[in-house]
Every structure is written in C-alpha cells, then in structure tokens.
Protein backbone atom coordinates (compact mmCIF):
# COMPACT_ATOMS: atom_id res chain seq x y z
CA THR A 1 89.07 89.46 74.97
CA GLY A 2 85.37 88.71 75.18
CA TYR A 3 86.55 85.92 78.37
CA ILE A 4 88.38 88.62 80.40
CA ASP A 5 85.29 90.80 79.61
CA GLU A 6 82.86 88.27 80.94
CA LEU A 7 85.36 87.98 83.74
CA ARG A 8 85.04 91.55 84.86
CA ALA A 9 81.76 91.94 84.71
CA GLU A 10 80.87 88.26 86.78
CA VAL A 11 83.61 89.87 89.60
CA ALA A 12 82.20 93.17 89.95
CA PRO A 13 81.63 95.26 92.34
CA CYS A 14 84.75 93.46 93.46
CA LYS A 15 87.98 94.57 91.65
CA PHE A 16 89.92 92.75 88.84
CA PHE A 17 93.47 92.76 87.78
CA ASP A 18 93.52 92.43 84.19
CA SER A 19 97.43 91.84 83.40
CA THR A 20 96.71 91.22 79.67
CA GLN A 21 98.64 93.71 78.49
CA VAL A 22 101.66 93.41 81.23
CA THR A 23 104.44 91.83 78.97
CA ILE A 24 106.44 89.33 80.86
CA GLN A 25 109.03 86.63 79.81
CA ARG A 26 107.78 82.99 79.38
CA ALA A 27 109.25 79.51 80.05
CA GLY A 28 109.55 76.99 77.20
CA ASP A 29 106.30 76.11 77.48
CA HIS A 30 104.89 79.58 76.53
CA ILE A 31 102.61 79.43 79.11
CA HIS A 32 104.46 79.79 82.39
CA PRO A 33 106.25 82.80 83.23
CA THR A 34 109.81 82.88 83.89
CA ASP A 35 111.13 83.78 86.84
CA GLU A 36 111.53 87.42 85.83
CA GLY A 37 108.11 86.96 84.22
CA GLY A 38 106.79 86.42 87.26
CA GLU A 39 108.67 88.89 89.29
CA ALA A 40 107.11 91.42 86.56
CA TRP A 41 103.54 89.98 87.30
CA ALA A 42 104.15 90.34 90.90
CA ASP A 43 104.96 94.11 90.41
CA ALA A 44 102.28 95.27 88.41
CA PHE A 45 99.69 93.37 90.88
CA TRP A 46 101.31 95.29 93.30
CA GLU A 47 100.85 98.44 91.99
CA PHE A 48 97.31 97.91 91.09
CA PHE A 49 96.93 96.66 94.54
CA LYS A 50 98.39 99.84 96.15
CA ARG A 51 96.43 102.11 93.20
CA GLU A 52 93.22 100.61 94.25
CA HIS A 53 93.37 100.01 97.98
CA SER A 54 93.90 103.68 98.49
CA THR A 55 90.81 104.75 96.25
CA MET A 56 88.38 102.05 98.21
CA SER A 57 85.82 103.94 101.07
CA ARG A 58 86.74 102.64 104.78
CA SER A 59 83.51 100.34 104.84
CA ALA A 60 85.14 98.23 101.62
CA SER A 61 88.55 98.74 103.96
CA LEU A 62 90.47 95.54 104.33
CA ALA A 63 90.24 94.00 107.76
CA PRO A 64 93.90 94.11 109.80
CA LEU A 65 96.10 91.61 110.29
CA ALA A 66 95.61 89.09 112.72
CA PRO A 67 98.48 89.88 115.55
C-alpha cells in the first residue's frame, strides 16, 4: 500500500519488516490477532530477523547483551 511504501522509505536505511503478507487469525474485532495469530506474526518476524541479522555487516551488528 502507499502507507507501507512511505514507511519503508522513512525508516531507511534501517530494516523494515513488512507483515502485510503474513496471514494471521484475527480476533472478533477483525483488527487484533488471536493468540494463534500473534504466534504466526512473531514466527514470521523472527524468521525475518534471523535472515536480516545474518546479512548485516559487522559494523551494523547488534550490541551484545548486558551480563
């Protein structure tokens, strides 16, 4: 959509997770996900994160977790 394209452009050069193609179950309000829908969204995000993180340059890597 136009909004997604604008958002993608505005967050560049940062990574952008476009979840518009992720099929999720929705609650009765047809907006919020069910528990299963939330899990599907989280799984899709995690796969995106792992894929994108593996291609990041060392200079752009995430900071290590604090002990």
